[in-house]
């Protein structure tokens, strides 16, 4: 449903109370007549469609594993700060300052991936027991319930993040940490048996600690295509040494206990639990293209071409007497509150957003601040000579901006999604 239809709901219903909508113009705030229950329900459904959701997620409370959600909140704040839009308070321009659990602690390796993603999903580890039953060389097994993603989204990057504590190891000691996808393959007898499929590895020194990042894109792609193929990811550790002959760090035959090596599993603190972050982009180029029209600057002489000066002067004076400054085409504030919809139980941030709208007349001579197209100038000029021959020039958005919404899905995963063309930034005559 188009935003214009939503504006009709906001502004034209004069019956009883369910949701209060506020329109703010300048320093004044005007409370528009509340919506009926029927209309507010329809509005909720339309907003869900705009958000790409079939229904309100059933999960409404945060899970016990908070490491991934901490990361997502910090990513959300960082994006809001970079976009110079504070998503927590509509027109508050407070600059975000990282907390002690800031994004730098999570070692974001590629900021551009975060910035260019349309959908980011946090998936926590669900395994309760960390280790194999083998006595030596114990590895950690992780399980992740990967959510379905909307059609048209493409997975660009997928990271497994595992926390490693600081350990007092011998200086110069190395280790190679590997992650494998657990798969099932039929043997010669046709029996399905578990095997390990290599995904990625990292070399760590004795002093390396914090969030260690592994590329697990191939595993997640497999799980998205074949839901029954998800048997988890296994992390294993081998000691390593510097080989002066190959001038490289090479593994030894010694396997290390992953816990002794400092890796935190499901029995560790809630804010250091393993999690997967998946990044998606929207390949629907036409649908996601942000409408942005160039602002055209014109001189008074160019705007009045081919119209007698005395006629324009008289017409302009008369027209400006009829239309006040508040009635010409301009941007007006419109705040949509998720709290009023009672969506704050599953939407983490923002509490709402400034949707805004365009209103007013497009009158000749068109002023610079009306941000008009060349065609609009010609159309309004023609209307001065031949009234009622053409439809009136419309005041409409000329630049739209996205919003970022952080919320819980049905599987208690934390989702950060970018919704394009949700905020009117500029208005113009078209």
CSV table of C-alpha atoms in Angstrom, one decimal:
chain,number,residue,atom,x,y,z
A,1,UNK,CA,0.0,0.0,0.0
A,2,UNK,CA,1.3,3.4,-0.9
A,3,UNK,CA,2.2,5.9,1.8
A,4,UNK,CA,-0.3,8.4,0.3
A,5,UNK,CA,-3.1,6.0,1.5
A,6,UNK,CA,-1.6,5.9,5.0
A,7,UNK,CA,-1.7,9.7,5.1
A,8,UNK,CA,-5.4,9.5,4.3
A,9,UNK,CA,-5.9,7.3,7.3
A,10,UNK,CA,-3.9,9.6,9.5
A,11,UNK,CA,-5.7,12.7,8.5
A,12,UNK,CA,-9.2,11.9,7.5
A,13,UNK,CA,-10.7,9.6,10.2
A,14,UNK,CA,-12.8,11.4,12.8
A,15,UNK,CA,-14.2,8.6,14.9
A,16,UNK,CA,-13.1,7.1,18.2
A,17,UNK,CA,-9.8,6.3,19.8
A,18,UNK,CA,-7.4,3.6,19.2
A,19,UNK,CA,-4.1,5.1,18.0
A,20,UNK,CA,-3.1,8.8,18.3
A,21,UNK,CA,-1.2,10.2,15.4
A,22,UNK,CA,0.7,13.5,15.7
A,23,UNK,CA,1.6,15.9,12.9
A,24,UNK,CA,4.3,18.4,13.8
A,25,UNK,CA,4.8,21.5,11.8
A,26,UNK,CA,7.5,23.9,12.9
A,27,UNK,CA,7.4,24.3,16.7
A,28,UNK,CA,3.7,23.4,16.9
A,29,UNK,CA,2.2,19.9,17.4
A,30,UNK,CA,-1.2,19.1,16.2
A,31,UNK,CA,-3.0,16.0,17.4
A,32,UNK,CA,-5.1,14.5,14.5
A,33,UNK,CA,-8.4,12.9,15.3
A,34,UNK,CA,-7.7,9.3,16.5
A,35,UNK,CA,-8.3,6.2,14.4
A,36,UNK,CA,-11.0,3.6,14.8
A,37,UNK,CA,-10.2,0.1,15.8
A,38,UNK,CA,-11.0,-1.2,12.3
A,39,UNK,CA,-8.9,1.5,10.6
A,40,UNK,CA,-6.0,1.0,13.0
A,41,UNK,CA,-6.1,-2.8,12.3
A,42,UNK,CA,-6.0,-2.1,8.6
A,43,UNK,CA,-3.1,0.3,9.2
A,44,UNK,CA,-1.2,-2.3,11.2
A,45,UNK,CA,-1.6,-4.8,8.3
A,46,UNK,CA,-0.4,-2.3,5.8
A,47,UNK,CA,2.6,-1.5,7.9
A,48,UNK,CA,3.4,-5.2,8.2
A,49,UNK,CA,3.3,-5.5,4.4
A,50,UNK,CA,5.7,-2.6,4.1
A,51,UNK,CA,8.0,-4.3,6.6
A,52,UNK,CA,7.9,-7.5,4.6
A,53,UNK,CA,6.2,-9.5,7.4
A,54,UNK,CA,3.1,-11.7,7.1
A,55,UNK,CA,2.2,-11.3,10.8
A,56,UNK,CA,3.5,-10.0,14.1
A,57,UNK,CA,6.4,-12.3,15.3
A,58,UNK,CA,5.3,-14.6,18.1
A,59,UNK,CA,8.5,-14.1,20.0
A,60,UNK,CA,8.3,-11.0,22.1
A,61,UNK,CA,11.0,-11.4,24.8
A,62,UNK,CA,14.8,-11.4,24.4
A,63,UNK,CA,16.5,-14.8,24.7
A,64,UNK,CA,19.0,-15.8,27.3
A,65,UNK,CA,21.9,-15.6,24.9
A,66,UNK,CA,22.6,-11.9,24.5
A,67,UNK,CA,26.0,-11.8,22.7
A,68,UNK,CA,24.5,-11.6,19.2
A,69,UNK,CA,21.8,-9.1,20.2
A,70,UNK,CA,24.5,-6.9,21.8
A,71,UNK,CA,26.3,-6.9,18.5
A,72,UNK,CA,23.1,-6.0,16.6
A,73,UNK,CA,22.3,-3.1,18.9
A,74,UNK,CA,25.7,-1.7,18.5
A,75,UNK,CA,25.6,-2.2,14.7
A,76,UNK,CA,22.2,-0.4,14.6
A,77,UNK,CA,23.5,2.6,16.6
A,78,UNK,CA,26.6,2.7,14.4
A,79,UNK,CA,24.5,2.8,11.2
A,80,UNK,CA,22.3,5.5,12.7
A,81,UNK,CA,25.3,7.6,13.6
A,82,UNK,CA,26.9,7.2,10.2
A,83,UNK,CA,23.7,8.2,8.5
A,84,UNK,CA,23.4,11.2,10.8
A,85,UNK,CA,19.9,10.0,11.7
A,86,UNK,CA,19.3,9.1,15.4
A,87,UNK,CA,16.8,6.3,15.1
A,88,UNK,CA,15.9,6.4,18.8
A,89,UNK,CA,14.6,9.9,18.8
A,90,UNK,CA,13.1,11.3,15.6
A,91,UNK,CA,14.8,14.7,15.4
A,92,UNK,CA,17.4,14.3,18.0
A,93,UNK,CA,20.9,14.8,16.4
A,94,UNK,CA,22.8,13.3,19.3
A,95,UNK,CA,26.0,11.7,18.1
A,96,UNK,CA,26.4,8.1,19.1
A,97,UNK,CA,29.4,7.2,21.3
A,98,UNK,CA,30.5,3.6,21.6
A,99,UNK,CA,29.9,1.7,24.8
A,100,UNK,CA,32.3,-0.6,26.5
A,101,UNK,CA,30.7,-3.4,24.5
A,102,UNK,CA,31.1,-1.3,21.3
A,103,UNK,CA,31.3,-2.6,17.8
A,104,UNK,CA,35.1,-2.4,17.9
A,105,UNK,CA,35.1,-5.1,20.5
A,106,UNK,CA,33.3,-7.3,18.0
A,107,UNK,CA,36.0,-6.8,15.3
A,108,UNK,CA,33.9,-5.8,12.3
A,109,UNK,CA,36.2,-6.7,9.5
A,110,UNK,CA,34.4,-4.9,6.7
A,111,UNK,CA,32.3,-1.9,7.5
A,112,UNK,CA,31.1,-1.6,3.9
A,113,UNK,CA,29.4,-5.0,4.1
A,114,UNK,CA,27.4,-3.8,7.2
A,115,UNK,CA,26.6,-0.4,5.6
A,116,UNK,CA,25.5,-1.9,2.2
A,117,UNK,CA,23.4,-4.8,3.6
A,118,UNK,CA,19.6,-4.6,3.4
A,119,UNK,CA,19.1,-7.4,6.0
A,120,UNK,CA,21.3,-8.6,8.8
A,121,UNK,CA,20.4,-11.6,11.0
A,122,UNK,CA,21.8,-12.7,14.3
A,123,UNK,CA,21.5,-16.5,15.0
A,124,UNK,CA,22.6,-17.7,18.4
A,125,UNK,CA,24.1,-21.1,19.2
A,126,UNK,CA,21.4,-23.5,20.6
A,127,UNK,CA,23.7,-26.4,21.6
A,128,UNK,CA,23.6,-27.0,25.4
A,129,UNK,CA,26.6,-29.4,25.6
A,130,UNK,CA,29.9,-28.2,24.2
A,131,UNK,CA,32.0,-31.2,23.8
A,132,UNK,CA,32.4,-34.5,22.2
A,133,UNK,CA,32.7,-37.6,24.4
A,134,UNK,CA,36.3,-38.1,23.3
A,135,UNK,CA,38.6,-37.6,26.1
A,136,UNK,CA,41.4,-35.9,24.2
A,137,UNK,CA,41.3,-33.1,21.6
A,138,UNK,CA,37.8,-32.1,22.6
A,139,UNK,CA,36.0,-29.8,20.0
A,140,UNK,CA,33.0,-27.6,20.3
A,141,UNK,CA,29.8,-28.3,18.4
A,142,UNK,CA,27.4,-25.4,17.5
A,143,UNK,CA,23.9,-25.5,16.2
A,144,UNK,CA,22.1,-22.6,14.6
A,145,UNK,CA,18.4,-22.3,13.6
A,146,UNK,CA,18.7,-20.3,10.4
A,147,UNK,CA,15.5,-18.4,9.5
A,148,UNK,CA,14.0,-18.3,6.1
A,149,UNK,CA,14.7,-15.0,4.3
A,150,UNK,CA,12.3,-13.1,1.9
A,151,UNK,CA,12.6,-13.8,-1.8
A,152,UNK,CA,15.0,-11.5,-3.7
A,153,UNK,CA,17.6,-11.4,-0.9
A,154,UNK,CA,21.1,-12.7,-1.6
A,155,UNK,CA,23.5,-13.8,1.1
A,156,UNK,CA,26.8,-11.9,0.7
A,157,UNK,CA,28.7,-12.7,3.9
A,158,UNK,CA,28.2,-15.0,6.9
A,159,UNK,CA,30.4,-14.9,10.0
A,160,UNK,CA,30.6,-17.3,12.9
A,161,UNK,CA,31.9,-15.3,15.9
A,162,UNK,CA,33.4,-17.2,18.9
A,163,UNK,CA,34.9,-15.5,21.9
A,164,UNK,CA,38.4,-16.4,23.2
A,165,UNK,CA,39.4,-15.6,26.7
A,166,UNK,CA,42.9,-14.4,27.6
A,167,UNK,CA,45.2,-17.2,28.6
A,168,UNK,CA,48.7,-17.0,30.2
A,169,UNK,CA,50.4,-19.1,27.5
A,170,UNK,CA,54.1,-19.4,26.6
A,171,UNK,CA,55.2,-16.4,24.5
A,172,UNK,CA,55.5,-17.4,20.8
A,173,UNK,CA,53.0,-20.3,21.1
A,174,UNK,CA,50.6,-20.6,18.1
A,175,UNK,CA,47.4,-22.5,17.4
A,176,UNK,CA,45.3,-23.1,14.3
A,177,UNK,CA,41.6,-23.0,14.9
A,178,UNK,CA,39.4,-24.6,12.2
A,179,UNK,CA,35.6,-24.8,11.7
A,180,UNK,CA,33.9,-27.6,9.8
A,181,UNK,CA,30.4,-28.1,8.6
A,182,UNK,CA,28.9,-31.4,9.9
A,183,UNK,CA,27.3,-33.2,6.9
A,184,UNK,CA,25.9,-36.6,6.2
A,185,UNK,CA,27.1,-38.7,3.3
A,186,UNK,CA,26.1,-42.1,2.2
A,187,UNK,CA,28.8,-44.8,2.4
A,188,UNK,CA,29.2,-47.7,0.0
A,189,UNK,CA,26.5,-49.6,1.9
A,190,UNK,CA,24.0,-46.7,1.5
A,191,UNK,CA,24.2,-45.7,5.1
A,192,UNK,CA,24.3,-42.0,6.1
A,193,UNK,CA,27.3,-41.2,8.1
A,194,UNK,CA,28.5,-37.9,9.5
A,195,UNK,CA,31.5,-36.2,7.9
A,196,UNK,CA,33.3,-32.9,8.4
A,197,UNK,CA,33.5,-30.4,5.5
A,198,UNK,CA,36.2,-27.7,5.9
A,199,UNK,CA,34.9,-24.1,6.0
A,200,UNK,CA,37.7,-21.8,7.3
A,201,UNK,CA,40.5,-21.5,9.8
A,202,UNK,CA,42.5,-18.8,11.6
A,203,UNK,CA,46.0,-18.7,13.1
A,204,UNK,CA,46.2,-17.3,16.6
A,205,UNK,CA,49.0,-16.2,18.8
A,206,UNK,CA,49.3,-16.5,22.5
A,207,UNK,CA,48.0,-13.0,23.1
A,208,UNK,CA,45.1,-13.1,20.7
A,209,UNK,CA,41.7,-12.8,22.4
A,210,UNK,CA,38.2,-11.4,21.9
A,211,UNK,CA,35.8,-12.2,19.1
A,212,UNK,CA,37.4,-14.6,16.6
A,213,UNK,CA,35.6,-14.5,13.2
A,214,UNK,CA,35.2,-17.4,10.8
A,215,UNK,CA,33.7,-17.5,7.3
A,216,UNK,CA,30.8,-19.9,7.3
A,217,UNK,CA,28.9,-18.7,4.2
A,218,UNK,CA,29.0,-22.1,2.4
A,219,UNK,CA,27.4,-23.8,5.4
A,220,UNK,CA,24.6,-21.3,5.7
A,221,UNK,CA,23.9,-21.3,2.0
A,222,UNK,CA,23.6,-25.1,2.2
A,223,UNK,CA,21.2,-24.8,5.1
A,224,UNK,CA,19.0,-22.2,3.4
A,225,UNK,CA,18.7,-24.4,0.3
A,226,UNK,CA,18.3,-27.7,2.2
A,227,UNK,CA,16.8,-27.2,5.6
A,228,UNK,CA,17.2,-30.9,6.6
A,229,UNK,CA,21.0,-30.7,6.1
A,230,UNK,CA,21.7,-28.6,9.2
A,231,UNK,CA,23.8,-30.8,11.5
A,232,UNK,CA,25.8,-28.0,13.0
A,233,UNK,CA,29.4,-26.6,12.9
A,234,UNK,CA,32.3,-28.0,14.8
A,235,UNK,CA,35.3,-26.0,16.0
A,236,UNK,CA,38.6,-27.7,16.6
A,237,UNK,CA,42.1,-26.5,17.7
A,238,UNK,CA,45.6,-27.8,16.9
A,239,UNK,CA,48.9,-26.5,18.2
A,240,UNK,CA,51.2,-24.9,15.7
A,241,UNK,CA,54.8,-23.8,15.4
A,242,UNK,CA,56.9,-21.5,13.3
A,243,UNK,CA,58.7,-23.5,10.5
A,244,UNK,CA,61.8,-21.6,9.4
A,245,UNK,CA,62.2,-23.8,6.4
A,246,UNK,CA,58.8,-22.9,4.9
A,247,UNK,CA,58.8,-19.5,6.6
A,248,UNK,CA,55.3,-20.2,7.8
A,249,UNK,CA,53.2,-21.3,10.8
A,250,UNK,CA,52.4,-25.0,10.4
A,251,UNK,CA,50.1,-27.3,12.5
A,252,UNK,CA,51.5,-30.0,14.6
A,253,UNK,CA,49.8,-33.4,15.3
A,254,UNK,CA,48.8,-32.2,18.8
A,255,UNK,CA,45.1,-31.5,19.3
A,256,UNK,CA,44.1,-29.0,22.0
A,257,UNK,CA,41.1,-28.9,24.2
A,258,UNK,CA,39.0,-26.0,22.9
A,259,UNK,CA,38.1,-24.9,26.4
A,260,UNK,CA,41.7,-25.0,27.6
A,261,UNK,CA,42.6,-23.0,24.5
A,262,UNK,CA,40.2,-20.3,25.8
A,263,UNK,CA,37.2,-20.7,23.6
A,264,UNK,CA,33.8,-19.9,25.2
A,265,UNK,CA,31.0,-22.4,24.5
A,266,UNK,CA,27.4,-22.6,25.5
A,267,UNK,CA,28.3,-23.0,29.2
A,268,UNK,CA,30.1,-19.6,29.3
A,269,UNK,CA,28.7,-16.1,30.0
A,270,UNK,CA,25.6,-15.1,28.1
A,271,UNK,CA,27.3,-12.1,26.5
A,272,UNK,CA,30.2,-14.3,25.1
A,273,UNK,CA,28.1,-17.0,23.5
A,274,UNK,CA,28.9,-18.1,19.9
A,275,UNK,CA,26.6,-16.6,17.2
A,276,UNK,CA,26.3,-16.2,13.4
A,277,UNK,CA,25.8,-12.9,11.6
A,278,UNK,CA,24.4,-13.2,8.1
A,279,UNK,CA,24.4,-10.3,5.7
A,280,UNK,CA,21.9,-10.1,2.8
A,281,UNK,CA,21.4,-7.6,-0.1
A,282,UNK,CA,18.3,-6.9,-2.1
A,283,UNK,CA,18.8,-7.8,-5.7
A,284,UNK,CA,15.5,-6.2,-6.7
A,285,UNK,CA,17.3,-3.2,-8.2
A,286,UNK,CA,14.2,-1.4,-9.5
A,287,UNK,CA,12.2,-2.0,-6.4
A,288,UNK,CA,14.9,-0.8,-4.1
A,289,UNK,CA,16.0,2.2,-6.1
A,290,UNK,CA,15.7,5.3,-4.0
A,291,UNK,CA,13.7,8.0,-5.7
A,292,UNK,CA,15.9,11.1,-5.7
A,293,UNK,CA,15.3,14.0,-8.2
A,294,UNK,CA,18.0,16.6,-8.8
A,295,UNK,CA,17.3,20.0,-7.4
A,296,UNK,CA,17.1,22.5,-10.3
A,297,UNK,CA,18.2,26.1,-9.6
A,298,UNK,CA,16.7,28.7,-11.8
A,299,UNK,CA,17.0,32.5,-12.2
A,300,UNK,CA,13.9,34.7,-12.0
A,301,UNK,CA,14.4,35.6,-15.7
A,302,UNK,CA,14.4,31.9,-16.8
A,303,UNK,CA,11.3,31.2,-14.8
A,304,UNK,CA,9.4,34.0,-16.3
A,305,UNK,CA,10.4,33.4,-20.0
A,306,UNK,CA,7.7,34.2,-22.6
A,307,UNK,CA,5.3,35.8,-20.0
A,308,UNK,CA,4.7,39.6,-20.1
A,309,UNK,CA,6.3,41.1,-17.0
A,310,UNK,CA,3.3,43.3,-16.1
A,311,UNK,CA,1.0,40.2,-16.2
A,312,UNK,CA,3.3,38.2,-14.1
A,313,UNK,CA,3.6,41.0,-11.5
A,314,UNK,CA,-0.2,41.4,-11.1
A,315,UNK,CA,-0.8,37.7,-11.1
A,316,UNK,CA,2.0,37.0,-8.6
A,317,UNK,CA,0.8,39.7,-6.2
A,318,UNK,CA,-2.8,38.3,-6.4
A,319,UNK,CA,-1.7,34.7,-6.0
A,320,UNK,CA,0.5,35.4,-3.0
A,321,UNK,CA,-2.4,37.2,-1.3
A,322,UNK,CA,-4.4,34.1,-1.7
A,323,UNK,CA,-1.7,31.6,-0.6
A,324,UNK,CA,0.1,32.1,2.6
A,325,UNK,CA,3.6,30.8,3.2
A,326,UNK,CA,2.2,27.8,5.0
A,327,UNK,CA,0.0,26.7,2.1
A,328,UNK,CA,2.8,26.4,-0.5
A,329,UNK,CA,4.4,23.1,-1.2
A,330,UNK,CA,6.6,22.1,1.7
A,331,UNK,CA,7.7,19.2,4.0
A,332,UNK,CA,5.6,18.5,7.1
A,333,UNK,CA,6.4,16.2,10.0
A,334,UNK,CA,4.6,13.0,10.6
A,335,UNK,CA,5.7,10.7,13.4
A,336,UNK,CA,4.7,7.0,13.3
A,337,UNK,CA,4.9,5.4,16.8
A,338,UNK,CA,5.5,1.7,17.2
A,339,UNK,CA,4.6,2.0,20.8
A,340,UNK,CA,1.1,3.2,19.9
A,341,UNK,CA,0.8,0.1,17.8
A,342,UNK,CA,2.0,-2.0,20.8
A,343,UNK,CA,4.8,-3.3,18.6
A,344,UNK,CA,7.5,-2.2,21.1
A,345,UNK,CA,7.3,-5.7,22.5
A,346,UNK,CA,9.1,-7.2,19.5
A,347,UNK,CA,10.7,-4.1,17.9
A,348,UNK,CA,13.9,-3.3,19.8
A,349,UNK,CA,14.5,0.0,18.0
A,350,UNK,CA,13.5,2.6,17.0
A,351,UNK,CA,10.4,3.4,19.1
A,352,UNK,CA,9.0,5.1,15.9
A,353,UNK,CA,10.2,7.1,13.0
A,354,UNK,CA,9.5,10.5,11.3
A,355,UNK,CA,7.7,9.4,8.1
A,356,UNK,CA,6.8,13.0,7.1
A,357,UNK,CA,4.7,14.0,4.1
A,358,UNK,CA,4.3,16.7,1.5
A,359,UNK,CA,1.5,19.2,1.4
A,360,UNK,CA,0.7,22.6,-0.1
A,361,UNK,CA,0.1,24.3,-3.4
A,362,UNK,CA,2.5,24.6,-6.4
A,363,UNK,CA,1.9,28.2,-7.5
A,364,UNK,CA,3.6,30.4,-10.0
A,365,UNK,CA,6.2,31.8,-9.8
A,366,UNK,CA,7.7,28.7,-8.3
A,367,UNK,CA,10.2,29.5,-5.6
A,368,UNK,CA,13.6,27.8,-5.2
A,369,UNK,CA,12.6,26.1,-2.0
A,370,UNK,CA,9.7,24.4,-3.8
A,371,UNK,CA,12.4,22.2,-5.5
A,372,UNK,CA,10.4,21.9,-8.7
A,373,UNK,CA,11.2,20.0,-11.9
A,374,UNK,CA,11.5,21.8,-15.2
A,375,UNK,CA,8.2,20.2,-16.3
A,376,UNK,CA,6.5,21.5,-13.2
A,377,UNK,CA,7.7,25.1,-14.0
A,378,UNK,CA,6.3,24.8,-17.6
A,379,UNK,CA,3.0,23.3,-16.4
A,380,UNK,CA,2.4,26.0,-13.8
A,381,UNK,CA,3.4,28.7,-16.3
A,382,UNK,CA,0.9,27.2,-18.8
A,383,UNK,CA,-1.8,27.2,-16.2
A,384,UNK,CA,-1.5,31.0,-15.8
A,385,UNK,CA,-2.6,31.5,-19.4
A,386,UNK,CA,-4.9,28.5,-19.9
A,387,UNK,CA,-6.5,27.7,-16.5
A,388,UNK,CA,-8.2,24.4,-16.0
A,389,UNK,CA,-6.7,23.0,-19.2
A,390,UNK,CA,-4.1,20.8,-17.4
A,391,UNK,CA,-4.2,18.9,-14.1
A,392,UNK,CA,-2.6,20.9,-11.3
A,393,UNK,CA,1.1,20.4,-10.5
A,394,UNK,CA,1.4,18.1,-7.5
A,395,UNK,CA,3.4,18.6,-4.3
A,396,UNK,CA,5.2,15.2,-3.8
A,397,UNK,CA,8.3,13.7,-2.4
A,398,UNK,CA,11.5,14.4,-4.3
A,399,UNK,CA,13.9,12.6,-2.0
A,400,UNK,CA,13.2,9.6,0.2
A,401,UNK,CA,15.4,8.0,2.9
A,402,UNK,CA,15.6,4.6,4.5
A,403,UNK,CA,15.1,3.6,8.1
A,404,UNK,CA,16.7,0.7,10.0
A,405,UNK,CA,14.5,-1.5,12.2
A,406,UNK,CA,15.8,-3.9,14.8
A,407,UNK,CA,13.4,-6.6,15.9
A,408,UNK,CA,13.0,-10.2,17.1
A,409,UNK,CA,11.7,-12.8,14.6
A,410,UNK,CA,9.6,-16.0,15.3
A,411,UNK,CA,12.8,-17.9,16.1
A,412,UNK,CA,14.1,-15.3,18.6
A,413,UNK,CA,16.8,-14.3,16.2
A,414,UNK,CA,17.6,-10.6,16.2
A,415,UNK,CA,17.1,-9.0,12.8
A,416,UNK,CA,18.4,-5.6,11.5
A,417,UNK,CA,16.6,-4.6,8.3
A,418,UNK,CA,16.9,-1.6,6.1
A,419,UNK,CA,13.7,-0.4,4.6
A,420,UNK,CA,14.1,2.0,1.7
A,421,UNK,CA,12.0,5.0,0.8
A,422,UNK,CA,10.3,5.2,4.2
A,423,UNK,CA,11.1,8.8,5.2
A,424,UNK,CA,10.3,11.9,3.1
A,425,UNK,CA,13.4,14.2,3.2
A,426,UNK,CA,12.5,16.7,0.5
A,427,UNK,CA,9.3,17.8,-1.2
A,428,UNK,CA,8.9,19.4,-4.6
A,429,UNK,CA,6.5,20.3,-7.4
A,430,UNK,CA,6.1,17.6,-10.0
